[in-house]
Coordinates of C-alpha atoms in Angstrom, one line a residue:
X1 CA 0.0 0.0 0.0
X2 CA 2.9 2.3 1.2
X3 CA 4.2 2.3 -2.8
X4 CA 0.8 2.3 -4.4
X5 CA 0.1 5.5 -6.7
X6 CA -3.5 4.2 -6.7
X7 CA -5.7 2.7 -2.9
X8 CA -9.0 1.1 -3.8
X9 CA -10.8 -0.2 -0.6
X10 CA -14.2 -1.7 -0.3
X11 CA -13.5 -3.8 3.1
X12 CA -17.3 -4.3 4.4
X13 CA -16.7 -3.2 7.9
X14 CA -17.5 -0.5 10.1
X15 CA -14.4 -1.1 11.9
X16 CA -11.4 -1.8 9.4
X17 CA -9.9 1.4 8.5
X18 CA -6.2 1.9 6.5
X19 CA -4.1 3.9 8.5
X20 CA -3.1 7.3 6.9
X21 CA 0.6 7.1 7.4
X22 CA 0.5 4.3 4.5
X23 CA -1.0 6.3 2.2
X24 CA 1.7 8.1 -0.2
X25 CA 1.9 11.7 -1.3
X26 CA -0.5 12.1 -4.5
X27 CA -1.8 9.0 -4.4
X28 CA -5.5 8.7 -5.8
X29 CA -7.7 7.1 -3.1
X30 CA -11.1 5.2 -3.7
X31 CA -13.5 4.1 -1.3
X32 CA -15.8 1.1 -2.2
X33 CA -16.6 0.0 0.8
X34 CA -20.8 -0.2 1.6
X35 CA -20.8 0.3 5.7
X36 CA -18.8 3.0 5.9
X37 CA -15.3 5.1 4.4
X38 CA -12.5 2.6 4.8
X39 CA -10.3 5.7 5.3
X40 CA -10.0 8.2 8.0
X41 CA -11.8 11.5 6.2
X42 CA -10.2 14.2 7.9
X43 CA -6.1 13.1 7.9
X44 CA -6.2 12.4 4.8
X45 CA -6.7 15.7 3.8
X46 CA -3.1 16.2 5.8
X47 CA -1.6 14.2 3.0
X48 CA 0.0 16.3 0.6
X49 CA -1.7 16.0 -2.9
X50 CA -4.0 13.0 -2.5
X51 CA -7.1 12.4 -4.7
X52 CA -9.6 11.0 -2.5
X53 CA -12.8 9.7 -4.0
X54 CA -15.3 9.0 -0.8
X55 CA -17.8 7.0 -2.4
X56 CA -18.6 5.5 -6.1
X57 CA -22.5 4.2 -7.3
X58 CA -23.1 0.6 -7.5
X59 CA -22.6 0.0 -11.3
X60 CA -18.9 1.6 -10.6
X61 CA -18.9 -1.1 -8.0
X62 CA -20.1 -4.0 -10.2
X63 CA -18.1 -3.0 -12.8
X64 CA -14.8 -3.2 -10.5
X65 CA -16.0 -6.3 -9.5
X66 CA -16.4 -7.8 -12.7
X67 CA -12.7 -7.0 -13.8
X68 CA -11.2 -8.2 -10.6
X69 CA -12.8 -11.5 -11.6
X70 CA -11.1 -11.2 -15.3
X71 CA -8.0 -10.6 -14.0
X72 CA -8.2 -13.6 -11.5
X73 CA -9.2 -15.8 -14.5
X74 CA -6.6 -14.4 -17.1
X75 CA -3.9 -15.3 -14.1
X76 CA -4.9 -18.1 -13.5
X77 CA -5.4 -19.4 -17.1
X78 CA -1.7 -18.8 -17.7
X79 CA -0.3 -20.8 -15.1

């Protein structure tokens, strides 16, 4: 996470959060996540240069999950 350019979290729990101090300077950072932000709002904005999306609509969501399973098939098809 700490060398990521780009976060994308959807964890489904009111109390899983990813800590600030891992997320880079100008990273672009998407929540996904249904219960609640899987990020802490307010710090981030102490992160120089960060692009944080707080919430996407469900086809953004379905369409996320749809690739993830593409890429877990193309992976796995080449091995």
């Amino acid at each position: 996470v700490m060398k990521s350019s780009m976060i994308v979290s959807g964890v489904p729990s009111c109390t899983f959060c990813i800590p600030t101090a891992w997320i880079p300077e100008n990273a672009t950072v998407v929540n996904v996540a249904t219960e609640k932000s899987n990020f802490d709002e307010e710090t981030l904005e102490n992160v120089p240069g960060v692009t944080y999306v707080p919430h996407v609509g469900r086809v953004t969501v379905s369409a996320l999950e749809y690739n993830l399973i593409c890429l877990y098939r193309s992976y796995h098809k080449s091995i």
